[in-house]
Coordinates of N, CA and C in Angstrom, one line a residue:
M79 N -14.1 -38.2 -44.1 CA -14.4 -36.8 -44.4 C -15.6 -36.3 -43.5
R80 N -16.6 -37.1 -43.3 CA -17.7 -36.7 -42.5 C -17.3 -36.6 -41.0
R81 N -16.4 -37.5 -40.6 CA -15.9 -37.4 -39.2 C -15.1 -36.1 -39.0
R82 N -14.2 -35.8 -40.0 CA -13.5 -34.6 -39.9 C -14.3 -33.3 -39.9
T83 N -15.4 -33.3 -40.7 CA -16.3 -32.2 -40.7 C -17.0 -32.1 -39.4
G84 N -17.4 -33.2 -38.8 CA -18.0 -33.2 -37.5 C -17.1 -32.6 -36.4
V85 N -15.9 -33.0 -36.4 CA -14.9 -32.5 -35.5 C -14.7 -31.0 -35.6
A86 N -14.6 -30.6 -36.9 CA -14.4 -29.2 -37.2 C -15.5 -28.4 -36.7
L87 N -16.7 -28.8 -36.9 CA -17.9 -28.1 -36.5 C -18.0 -28.1 -34.9
A88 N -17.6 -29.2 -34.3 CA -17.6 -29.2 -32.8 C -16.6 -28.2 -32.3
G89 N -15.4 -28.2 -32.9 CA -14.4 -27.2 -32.5 C -14.9 -25.8 -32.7
A90 N -15.5 -25.5 -33.8 CA -16.0 -24.1 -34.1 C -17.0 -23.8 -33.1
A91 N -17.9 -24.7 -32.8 CA -19.0 -24.4 -31.8 C -18.4 -24.2 -30.4
A92 N -17.4 -24.9 -30.0 CA -16.7 -24.7 -28.7 C -16.1 -23.3 -28.6
L93 N -15.4 -22.9 -29.7 CA -14.8 -21.6 -29.8 C -15.8 -20.5 -29.7
A94 N -16.9 -20.6 -30.4 CA -18.0 -19.6 -30.4 C -18.7 -19.5 -29.1
W95 N -18.8 -20.7 -28.4 CA -19.4 -20.7 -27.1 C -18.6 -20.0 -26.1
G96 N -17.3 -20.3 -26.1 CA -16.3 -19.7 -25.2 C -16.3 -18.2 -25.4
E97 N -16.3 -17.8 -26.7 CA -16.3 -16.3 -27.0 C -17.5 -15.7 -26.5
W98 N -18.7 -16.3 -26.7 CA -19.9 -15.7 -26.3 C -20.0 -15.5 -24.8
L99 N -19.6 -16.5 -24.1 CA -19.7 -16.5 -22.6 C -18.8 -15.4 -22.1
N100 N -17.6 -15.3 -22.6 CA -16.7 -14.3 -22.1 C -17.2 -12.9 -22.5
W101 N -17.8 -12.7 -23.6 CA -18.4 -11.5 -24.0 C -19.5 -11.1 -23.0
R102 N -20.4 -12.1 -22.7 CA -21.5 -11.8 -21.9 C -21.0 -11.4 -20.5
W103 N -20.1 -12.2 -19.9 CA -19.6 -11.8 -18.6 C -19.0 -10.4 -18.5
S104 N -18.3 -10.0 -19.6 CA -17.7 -8.7 -19.6 C -18.7 -7.6 -19.5
R105 N -20.0 -7.9 -19.8 CA -21.0 -6.8 -19.9 C -22.1 -7.0 -18.8
T106 N -21.7 -7.8 -17.8 CA -22.7 -8.1 -16.7 C -22.3 -7.2 -15.5
L107 N -23.3 -6.7 -14.8 CA -23.1 -5.8 -13.6 C -22.3 -4.6 -13.9
V108 N -22.5 -4.0 -15.1 CA -21.8 -2.7 -15.4 C -22.9 -1.7 -15.9
G109 N -22.6 -0.4 -15.8 CA -23.5 0.6 -16.3 C -22.7 1.6 -17.1
N110 N -23.2 2.8 -17.2 CA -22.6 3.8 -18.0 C -22.4 5.1 -17.2
S111 N -22.0 4.9 -16.0 CA -21.8 6.1 -15.1 C -20.8 7.1 -15.7
G112 N -21.1 8.4 -15.5 CA -20.2 9.4 -16.0 C -19.4 10.0 -14.9
G113 N -18.7 11.1 -15.2 CA -17.9 11.8 -14.2 C -16.4 11.7 -14.7
A114 N -15.6 12.6 -14.1 CA -14.2 12.8 -14.5 C -13.3 11.8 -13.8
A115 N -13.6 11.5 -12.5 CA -12.6 10.7 -11.7 C -12.9 9.2 -12.0
E116 N -11.8 8.5 -12.4 CA -11.9 7.1 -12.8 C -10.9 6.3 -12.1
A117 N -11.2 5.1 -11.7 CA -10.3 4.1 -11.1 C -10.4 2.8 -11.9
V118 N -9.2 2.2 -12.2 CA -9.1 0.9 -12.8 C -8.5 0.0 -11.8
V119 N -9.2 -1.0 -11.4 CA -8.7 -2.0 -10.4 C -8.2 -3.2 -11.2
V120 N -6.9 -3.6 -11.1 CA -6.3 -4.7 -11.8 C -6.1 -5.8 -10.7
L121 N -6.8 -6.9 -10.9 CA -6.7 -8.0 -9.9 C -5.6 -8.9 -10.2
G122 N -4.8 -9.3 -9.2 CA -3.7 -10.2 -9.3 C -4.0 -11.6 -9.4
Y123 N -3.1 -12.4 -9.9 CA -3.2 -13.9 -9.9 C -1.9 -14.4 -9.2
R124 N -2.1 -15.6 -8.6 CA -1.0 -16.2 -7.8 C 0.3 -16.2 -8.6
N125 N 1.4 -15.7 -8.0 CA 2.6 -15.4 -8.7 C 3.8 -15.7 -7.9
P126 N 4.3 -16.9 -7.8 CA 5.4 -17.3 -6.9 C 6.7 -16.8 -7.4
Q127 N 6.9 -16.5 -8.7 CA 8.2 -16.1 -9.2 C 8.4 -14.6 -8.9
A128 N 9.7 -14.2 -9.2 CA 10.1 -12.9 -8.9 C 9.7 -11.8 -9.9
T129 N 9.1 -12.2 -11.0 CA 8.6 -11.2 -12.0 C 7.1 -11.6 -12.3
A130 N 6.4 -10.7 -12.9 CA 5.0 -10.9 -13.2 C 4.8 -12.1 -14.2
N131 N 4.0 -13.0 -13.9 CA 3.7 -14.1 -14.8 C 2.9 -13.7 -16.0
A132 N 2.6 -14.6 -16.9 CA 1.9 -14.3 -18.2 C 0.5 -13.8 -17.9
I133 N -0.2 -14.4 -17.0 CA -1.5 -14.0 -16.7 C -1.6 -12.6 -16.1
N134 N -0.7 -12.3 -15.1 CA -0.6 -11.0 -14.5 C -0.2 -9.9 -15.6
R135 N 0.8 -10.3 -16.5 CA 1.2 -9.4 -17.5 C 0.0 -9.0 -18.4
W136 N -0.8 -10.0 -18.8 CA -2.0 -9.7 -19.6 C -3.0 -8.8 -18.8
R137 N -3.2 -9.1 -17.5 CA -4.1 -8.3 -16.7 C -3.7 -6.9 -16.6
V138 N -2.4 -6.7 -16.5 CA -1.9 -5.3 -16.5 C -2.1 -4.6 -17.8
R139 N -1.9 -5.3 -18.9 CA -2.1 -4.7 -20.2 C -3.6 -4.3 -20.4
A140 N -4.5 -5.3 -19.9 CA -5.9 -5.0 -20.0 C -6.3 -3.8 -19.2
G141 N -5.7 -3.7 -18.0 CA -6.0 -2.6 -17.1 C -5.6 -1.3 -17.7
I142 N -4.4 -1.2 -18.3 CA -3.8 0.0 -18.9 C -4.7 0.4 -20.1
R143 N -5.1 -0.5 -20.9 CA -5.8 -0.1 -22.1 C -7.3 0.2 -21.7
S144 N -7.7 -0.1 -20.5 CA -9.0 0.3 -20.0 C -9.2 1.7 -19.7
I145 N -8.0 2.4 -19.5 CA -8.1 3.9 -19.2 C -8.7 4.6 -20.3
T146 N -9.7 5.4 -20.0 CA -10.4 6.2 -21.0 C -9.4 7.3 -21.5
A147 N -9.3 7.4 -22.9 CA -8.3 8.2 -23.5 C -8.3 9.6 -22.9
D148 N -9.5 10.2 -22.8 CA -9.5 11.6 -22.3 C -9.4 11.8 -20.8
R149 N -9.2 10.6 -20.1 CA -9.1 10.7 -18.7 C -7.7 10.1 -18.2
A150 N -6.8 10.1 -19.1 CA -5.5 9.4 -18.8 C -4.8 10.0 -17.6
H151 N -4.9 11.3 -17.4 CA -4.2 11.8 -16.2 C -5.2 12.0 -15.0
G152 N -6.5 11.6 -15.2 CA -7.4 11.7 -14.1 C -7.8 10.3 -13.6
T153 N -7.0 9.3 -14.0 CA -7.4 7.9 -13.7 C -6.3 7.3 -12.7
R154 N -6.7 6.7 -11.7 CA -5.8 6.0 -10.8 C -5.9 4.5 -11.1
V155 N -4.8 3.9 -11.3 CA -4.7 2.4 -11.5 C -4.4 1.8 -10.2
I156 N -5.2 0.8 -9.7 CA -5.0 0.2 -8.5 C -4.6 -1.3 -8.7
F157 N -3.4 -1.7 -8.4 CA -3.0 -3.1 -8.5 C -3.3 -3.7 -7.2
S158 N -4.0 -4.8 -7.2 CA -4.5 -5.5 -6.0 C -4.1 -6.9 -6.0
G159 N -3.3 -7.3 -4.9 CA -2.9 -8.7 -4.7 C -1.8 -8.8 -3.8
G160 N -1.9 -9.7 -2.8 CA -0.8 -9.9 -1.9 C 0.1 -11.0 -2.3
A161 N 0.8 -11.6 -1.3 CA 1.7 -12.6 -1.5 C 1.4 -13.8 -0.6
P162 N 0.3 -14.5 -1.0 CA -0.2 -15.6 -0.1 C 0.9 -16.6 0.2
G163 N 1.8 -16.9 -0.7 CA 2.8 -17.9 -0.5 C 4.1 -17.4 0.0
G164 N 4.1 -16.1 0.3 CA 5.4 -15.4 0.6 C 6.0 -14.8 -0.6
G165 N 7.1 -14.0 -0.5 CA 7.7 -13.4 -1.6 C 7.2 -12.0 -1.8
T166 N 7.3 -11.6 -3.1 CA 6.8 -10.2 -3.5 C 5.3 -10.2 -3.8
A167 N 4.6 -9.2 -3.3 CA 3.2 -9.1 -3.5 C 2.9 -9.0 -5.0
E168 N 1.7 -9.6 -5.4 CA 1.3 -9.5 -6.8 C 1.2 -8.1 -7.3
A169 N 0.6 -7.2 -6.4 CA 0.4 -5.8 -6.7 C 1.7 -5.2 -7.1
E170 N 2.8 -5.5 -6.4 CA 4.1 -4.9 -6.6 C 4.7 -5.3 -7.9
L171 N 4.5 -6.6 -8.2 CA 5.0 -7.2 -9.5 C 4.3 -6.6 -10.7
M172 N 3.0 -6.5 -10.6 CA 2.2 -5.9 -11.7 C 2.6 -4.4 -11.9
A173 N 2.7 -3.7 -10.8 CA 3.1 -2.3 -10.9 C 4.5 -2.1 -11.6
D174 N 5.4 -3.0 -11.2 CA 6.7 -2.9 -11.8 C 6.7 -3.2 -13.3
Y175 N 5.9 -4.2 -13.7 CA 5.7 -4.5 -15.1 C 5.1 -3.3 -15.9
A176 N 4.1 -2.7 -15.2 CA 3.4 -1.5 -15.9 C 4.4 -0.4 -16.1
K177 N 5.3 -0.2 -15.1 CA 6.2 1.0 -15.2 C 7.4 0.6 -16.1
S178 N 8.1 -0.5 -15.8 CA 9.3 -0.8 -16.5 C 9.2 -1.3 -17.9
V179 N 8.1 -2.1 -18.2 CA 7.9 -2.6 -19.5 C 7.0 -1.8 -20.4
L180 N 5.8 -1.4 -19.8 CA 4.8 -0.7 -20.5 C 5.0 0.8 -20.5
A181 N 6.0 1.2 -19.7 CA 6.3 2.7 -19.6 C 5.1 3.5 -19.1
F182 N 4.3 2.9 -18.2 CA 3.1 3.6 -17.7 C 3.6 4.6 -16.6
D183 N 3.2 5.8 -16.8 CA 3.6 6.9 -15.9 C 2.5 7.6 -15.2
G184 N 1.3 6.9 -15.2 CA 0.1 7.5 -14.5 C 0.1 7.2 -13.0
T185 N -1.0 7.6 -12.4 CA -1.2 7.4 -11.0 C -1.4 5.9 -10.6
V186 N -0.6 5.4 -9.7 CA -0.6 4.0 -9.3 C -0.8 3.9 -7.8
H187 N -1.7 3.0 -7.4 CA -1.9 2.7 -6.0 C -1.7 1.2 -5.8
L188 N -1.1 0.7 -4.8 CA -0.9 -0.7 -4.5 C -1.7 -1.1 -3.3
E189 N -2.4 -2.2 -3.5 CA -3.1 -2.9 -2.4 C -2.5 -4.3 -2.3
D190 N -1.6 -4.5 -1.3 CA -0.7 -5.7 -1.3 C -1.0 -6.6 -0.2
R191 N -2.3 -6.7 0.3 CA -2.6 -7.5 1.5 C -3.5 -8.7 1.1
S192 N -4.2 -8.6 0.0 CA -5.3 -9.5 -0.3 C -4.8 -10.9 -0.7
G193 N -5.5 -11.9 -0.3 CA -5.2 -13.3 -0.7 C -6.4 -13.9 -1.4
T194 N -7.6 -13.3 -1.5 CA -8.7 -13.8 -2.2 C -9.4 -12.6 -2.9
T195 N -10.3 -13.0 -3.8 CA -11.1 -12.0 -4.5 C -11.9 -11.1 -3.6
W196 N -12.5 -11.7 -2.6 CA -13.3 -11.0 -1.6 C -12.4 -10.0 -0.9
E197 N -11.2 -10.4 -0.5 CA -10.3 -9.5 0.1 C -9.8 -8.4 -0.8
N198 N -9.6 -8.7 -2.1 CA -9.3 -7.7 -3.1 C -10.3 -6.5 -3.0
I199 N -11.6 -6.9 -3.1 CA -12.6 -5.8 -3.1 C -12.7 -5.1 -1.7
T200 N -12.6 -5.9 -0.7 CA -12.7 -5.2 0.7 C -11.5 -4.2 0.8
N201 N -10.4 -4.6 0.4 CA -9.2 -3.7 0.6 C -9.0 -2.6 -0.4
V202 N -9.7 -2.6 -1.5 CA -9.6 -1.5 -2.4 C -10.7 -0.5 -2.2
I203 N -11.7 -0.8 -1.5 CA -12.9 0.1 -1.3 C -12.4 1.5 -0.8
P204 N -11.5 1.6 0.1 CA -11.1 2.9 0.6 C -10.5 3.8 -0.6
L205 N -10.0 3.1 -1.6 CA -9.4 3.8 -2.7 C -10.4 4.2 -3.8
L206 N -11.7 3.8 -3.6 CA -12.7 4.0 -4.6 C -13.8 5.0 -4.2
E207 N -13.7 5.4 -2.9 CA -14.8 6.2 -2.4 C -15.0 7.5 -3.1
D208 N -14.0 8.1 -3.7 CA -14.1 9.5 -4.3 C -14.0 9.4 -5.8
V209 N -14.2 8.3 -6.4 CA -14.2 8.3 -7.9 C -15.6 8.1 -8.4
D210 N -15.8 8.5 -9.7 CA -17.1 8.5 -10.3 C -17.3 7.2 -11.2
R211 N -16.2 6.6 -11.7 CA -16.3 5.5 -12.5 C -15.3 4.4 -12.1
I212 N -15.8 3.2 -12.0 CA -14.9 2.1 -11.5 C -14.9 1.0 -12.5
K213 N -13.7 0.6 -12.9 CA -13.5 -0.5 -13.8 C -12.6 -1.6 -13.1
I214 N -13.0 -2.8 -13.3 CA -12.3 -4.0 -12.7 C -11.8 -4.8 -13.9
A215 N -10.5 -5.0 -13.9 CA -9.8 -5.7 -15.1 C -9.3 -7.0 -14.6
S216 N -9.7 -8.1 -15.3 CA -9.2 -9.4 -15.1 C -9.7 -10.2 -16.2
Q217 N -9.6 -11.6 -16.2 CA -10.4 -12.4 -17.1 C -11.8 -12.1 -16.8
P218 N -12.7 -12.1 -17.9 CA -14.1 -11.7 -17.7 C -14.8 -12.3 -16.6
A219 N -14.7 -13.6 -16.4 CA -15.4 -14.3 -15.3 C -14.9 -13.8 -13.9
H220 N -13.6 -13.7 -13.8 CA -13.1 -13.2 -12.5 C -13.5 -11.8 -12.2
A221 N -13.4 -11.0 -13.3 CA -13.9 -9.6 -13.1 C -15.3 -9.5 -12.7
L222 N -16.2 -10.3 -13.3 CA -17.6 -10.3 -12.9 C -17.8 -10.8 -11.4
K223 N -17.0 -11.8 -11.0 CA -17.1 -12.2 -9.6 C -16.7 -11.0 -8.7
A224 N -15.7 -10.3 -9.1 CA -15.3 -9.2 -8.2 C -16.3 -8.1 -8.2
R225 N -17.0 -7.8 -9.4 CA -18.1 -6.8 -9.4 C -19.2 -7.3 -8.5
A226 N -19.5 -8.5 -8.6 CA -20.6 -9.0 -7.7 C -20.3 -8.9 -6.2
Y227 N -19.0 -9.1 -5.9 CA -18.6 -8.9 -4.5 C -18.7 -7.4 -4.1
L228 N -18.3 -6.5 -5.0 CA -18.4 -5.1 -4.7 C -19.9 -4.7 -4.5
R229 N -20.8 -5.3 -5.3 CA -22.2 -5.1 -5.2 C -22.7 -5.6 -3.8
R230 N -22.2 -6.7 -3.3 CA -22.6 -7.2 -2.0 C -22.1 -6.3 -0.9
Q231 N -20.8 -5.9 -1.0 CA -20.2 -5.1 0.1 C -20.6 -3.7 0.1
R232 N -20.6 -3.1 -1.1 CA -21.0 -1.6 -1.2 C -21.8 -1.4 -2.4
P233 N -23.1 -1.6 -2.3 CA -24.0 -1.4 -3.5 C -23.9 0.0 -4.0
D234 N -23.6 1.0 -3.2 CA -23.5 2.4 -3.7 C -22.3 2.6 -4.6
L235 N -21.2 2.0 -4.3 CA -20.1 2.0 -5.2 C -20.3 1.2 -6.4
A236 N -21.0 0.1 -6.3 CA -21.3 -0.8 -7.5 C -22.1 0.0 -8.5
E237 N -22.8 1.0 -8.2 CA -23.6 1.8 -9.1 C -22.6 2.5 -10.1
R238 N -21.3 2.6 -9.7 CA -20.4 3.4 -10.5 C -19.6 2.5 -11.4
L239 N -19.9 1.2 -11.4 CA -19.1 0.2 -12.2 C -19.4 0.4 -13.7
V240 N -18.3 0.5 -14.5 CA -18.4 0.5 -16.0 C -17.5 -0.5 -16.6
R241 N -17.6 -0.8 -17.8 CA -16.9 -1.9 -18.5 C -15.4 -1.5 -18.5
A242 N -14.6 -2.5 -18.2 CA -13.1 -2.5 -18.5 C -12.9 -3.1 -19.9
D243 N -11.7 -2.8 -20.5 CA -11.4 -3.4 -21.8 C -10.7 -4.7 -21.6
D244 N -11.3 -5.7 -20.9 CA -10.7 -7.0 -20.7 C -11.4 -8.1 -21.5
Y245 N -12.2 -7.7 -22.5 CA -12.7 -8.6 -23.5 C -12.5 -8.0 -24.9
R246 N -11.8 -8.8 -25.7 CA -11.7 -8.4 -27.1 C -11.9 -9.6 -28.0
P247 N -12.7 -9.5 -29.0 CA -13.0 -10.7 -29.9 C -11.7 -11.3 -30.4
G248 N -11.6 -12.6 -30.2 CA -10.4 -13.3 -30.8 C -9.2 -13.4 -29.8
E249 N -9.2 -12.6 -28.8 CA -8.1 -12.6 -27.8 C -8.2 -13.9 -27.0
W250 N -7.2 -14.6 -26.8 CA -7.2 -15.9 -26.0 C -8.1 -16.9 -26.7
L251 N -8.3 -16.8 -28.0 CA -9.3 -17.5 -28.7 C -9.3 -19.0 -28.4
I252 N -8.1 -19.6 -28.5 CA -8.0 -21.1 -28.4 C -8.4 -21.6 -27.0
V253 N -8.0 -20.8 -26.0 CA -8.3 -21.2 -24.6 C -9.6 -20.7 -24.0
K254 N -10.3 -19.9 -24.8 CA -11.6 -19.4 -24.3 C -12.6 -20.4 -23.9
P255 N -12.7 -21.5 -24.6 CA -13.6 -22.6 -24.1 C -13.2 -23.1 -22.7
L256 N -11.9 -23.2 -22.4 CA -11.4 -23.6 -21.1 C -11.7 -22.6 -20.1
L257 N -11.4 -21.3 -20.5 CA -11.7 -20.2 -19.6 C -13.2 -20.1 -19.3
A258 N -14.1 -20.5 -20.2 CA -15.5 -20.5 -20.0 C -15.9 -21.6 -19.0
L259 N -15.3 -22.7 -19.2 CA -15.6 -23.8 -18.3 C -15.2 -23.5 -16.9
Y260 N -14.0 -23.0 -16.8 CA -13.5 -22.6 -15.4 C -14.3 -21.5 -14.9
G261 N -14.7 -20.5 -15.7 CA -15.6 -19.4 -15.3 C -16.9 -19.9 -14.7
L262 N -17.5 -20.8 -15.4 CA -18.8 -21.4 -14.9 C -18.7 -22.0 -13.5
W263 N -17.5 -22.6 -13.3 CA -17.3 -23.2 -12.0 C -17.1 -22.2 -10.9
T264 N -16.3 -21.1 -11.3 CA -16.0 -20.1 -10.3 C -17.2 -19.2 -10.0
L265 N -18.1 -19.1 -10.9 CA -19.3 -18.2 -10.8 C -20.5 -19.0 -10.2
R266 N -20.3 -20.2 -9.9 CA -21.5 -21.0 -9.4 C -22.2 -20.5 -8.2
G267 N -21.5 -19.6 -7.4 CA -22.1 -19.1 -6.2 C -22.8 -17.8 -6.4
L268 N -22.8 -17.2 -7.7 CA -23.5 -16.0 -7.9 C -25.0 -16.2 -7.9
R269 N -25.7 -15.2 -7.4 CA -27.2 -15.2 -7.5 C -27.7 -14.9 -8.9
A270 N -29.0 -15.2 -9.1 CA -29.6 -14.9 -10.4 C -29.5 -13.4 -10.8
D271 N -29.7 -12.6 -9.8 CA -29.7 -11.1 -10.1 C -28.3 -10.6 -10.4
E272 N -27.3 -11.4 -10.0 CA -25.9 -11.0 -10.3 C -25.4 -11.5 -11.7
R273 N -26.2 -12.3 -12.4 CA -25.9 -12.8 -13.6 C -26.5 -12.1 -14.8
K274 N -27.3 -11.1 -14.5 CA -28.0 -10.4 -15.6 C -27.1 -9.4 -16.3
I275 N -27.1 -9.5 -17.6 CA -26.3 -8.6 -18.4 C -26.9 -7.2 -18.4
S276 N -26.0 -6.2 -18.4 CA -26.4 -4.8 -18.5 C -26.6 -4.4 -19.9
L277 N -27.7 -3.7 -20.2 CA -28.0 -3.2 -21.5 C -27.8 -1.7 -21.6
S278 N -27.4 -1.1 -20.5 CA -27.2 0.4 -20.5 C -26.0 0.7 -21.3
G279 N -26.2 1.8 -22.1 CA -25.1 2.2 -23.0 C -24.9 1.2 -24.1
H280 N -25.8 0.4 -24.5 CA -25.7 -0.7 -25.5 C -25.6 0.0 -26.9
S281 N -24.7 -0.5 -27.7 CA -24.6 0.0 -29.1 C -24.3 -1.1 -30.0
P282 N -24.5 -0.9 -31.3 CA -24.2 -2.0 -32.3 C -22.9 -2.7 -32.1
R283 N -21.9 -1.9 -31.7 CA -20.5 -2.5 -31.5 C -20.5 -3.5 -30.3
D284 N -21.6 -3.5 -29.4 CA -21.6 -4.4 -28.3 C -22.4 -5.7 -28.6
E285 N -22.7 -5.9 -29.9 CA -23.4 -7.1 -30.2 C -22.5 -8.3 -29.9
P286 N -23.1 -9.5 -29.5 CA -22.3 -10.6 -29.2 C -21.6 -11.2 -30.5
P287 N -20.5 -11.8 -30.3 CA -19.7 -12.4 -31.4 C -20.6 -13.3 -32.2
A288 N -20.5 -13.3 -33.5 CA -21.2 -14.2 -34.4 C -20.7 -15.7 -34.2
P289 N -21.6 -16.6 -34.0 CA -21.2 -18.0 -33.9 C -20.5 -18.6 -35.1

């Protein structure tokens, strides 16, 4: 019984840790910029098959739900991702899923040349020059990495970053500890100033998940 209790406590602690880290990453390097023009950048994941895979489908859903309700027709959604292994570009597969399955009929732009996160940001910058608010949608650690890259490449545009709706309590709950471990590995190159959580626009709803 004592052993089972210990295992249960360890499992609960791992879930709470994964939840907290993903919450924290989703609120790092973002502000509360205003303005009417909004862009949501959805980052692709390697996709060798002919249709969007599970990860890309989730990223598309996270991107679509990130559109501010009163800006639905003033928001451009940018799908970013090439086809490193050949075949159809990730951007095209994600856009097709958004239109054919989610019935999204808003403004869509495709960036279909990128093979890395750095290239994602480099190649979408021309599509961000004239917007007031920028959201980057992906798994929280990956989105943070992309925000850090935008900050390095174009600090002026990084000032327009706001939160995307790519973190929700309990979503991906069982695998969040694994996502947290992988995220720590992928974010190991970030500087200390790129890891600081933003408190701008903080409200009680933004409190971290209870352990």
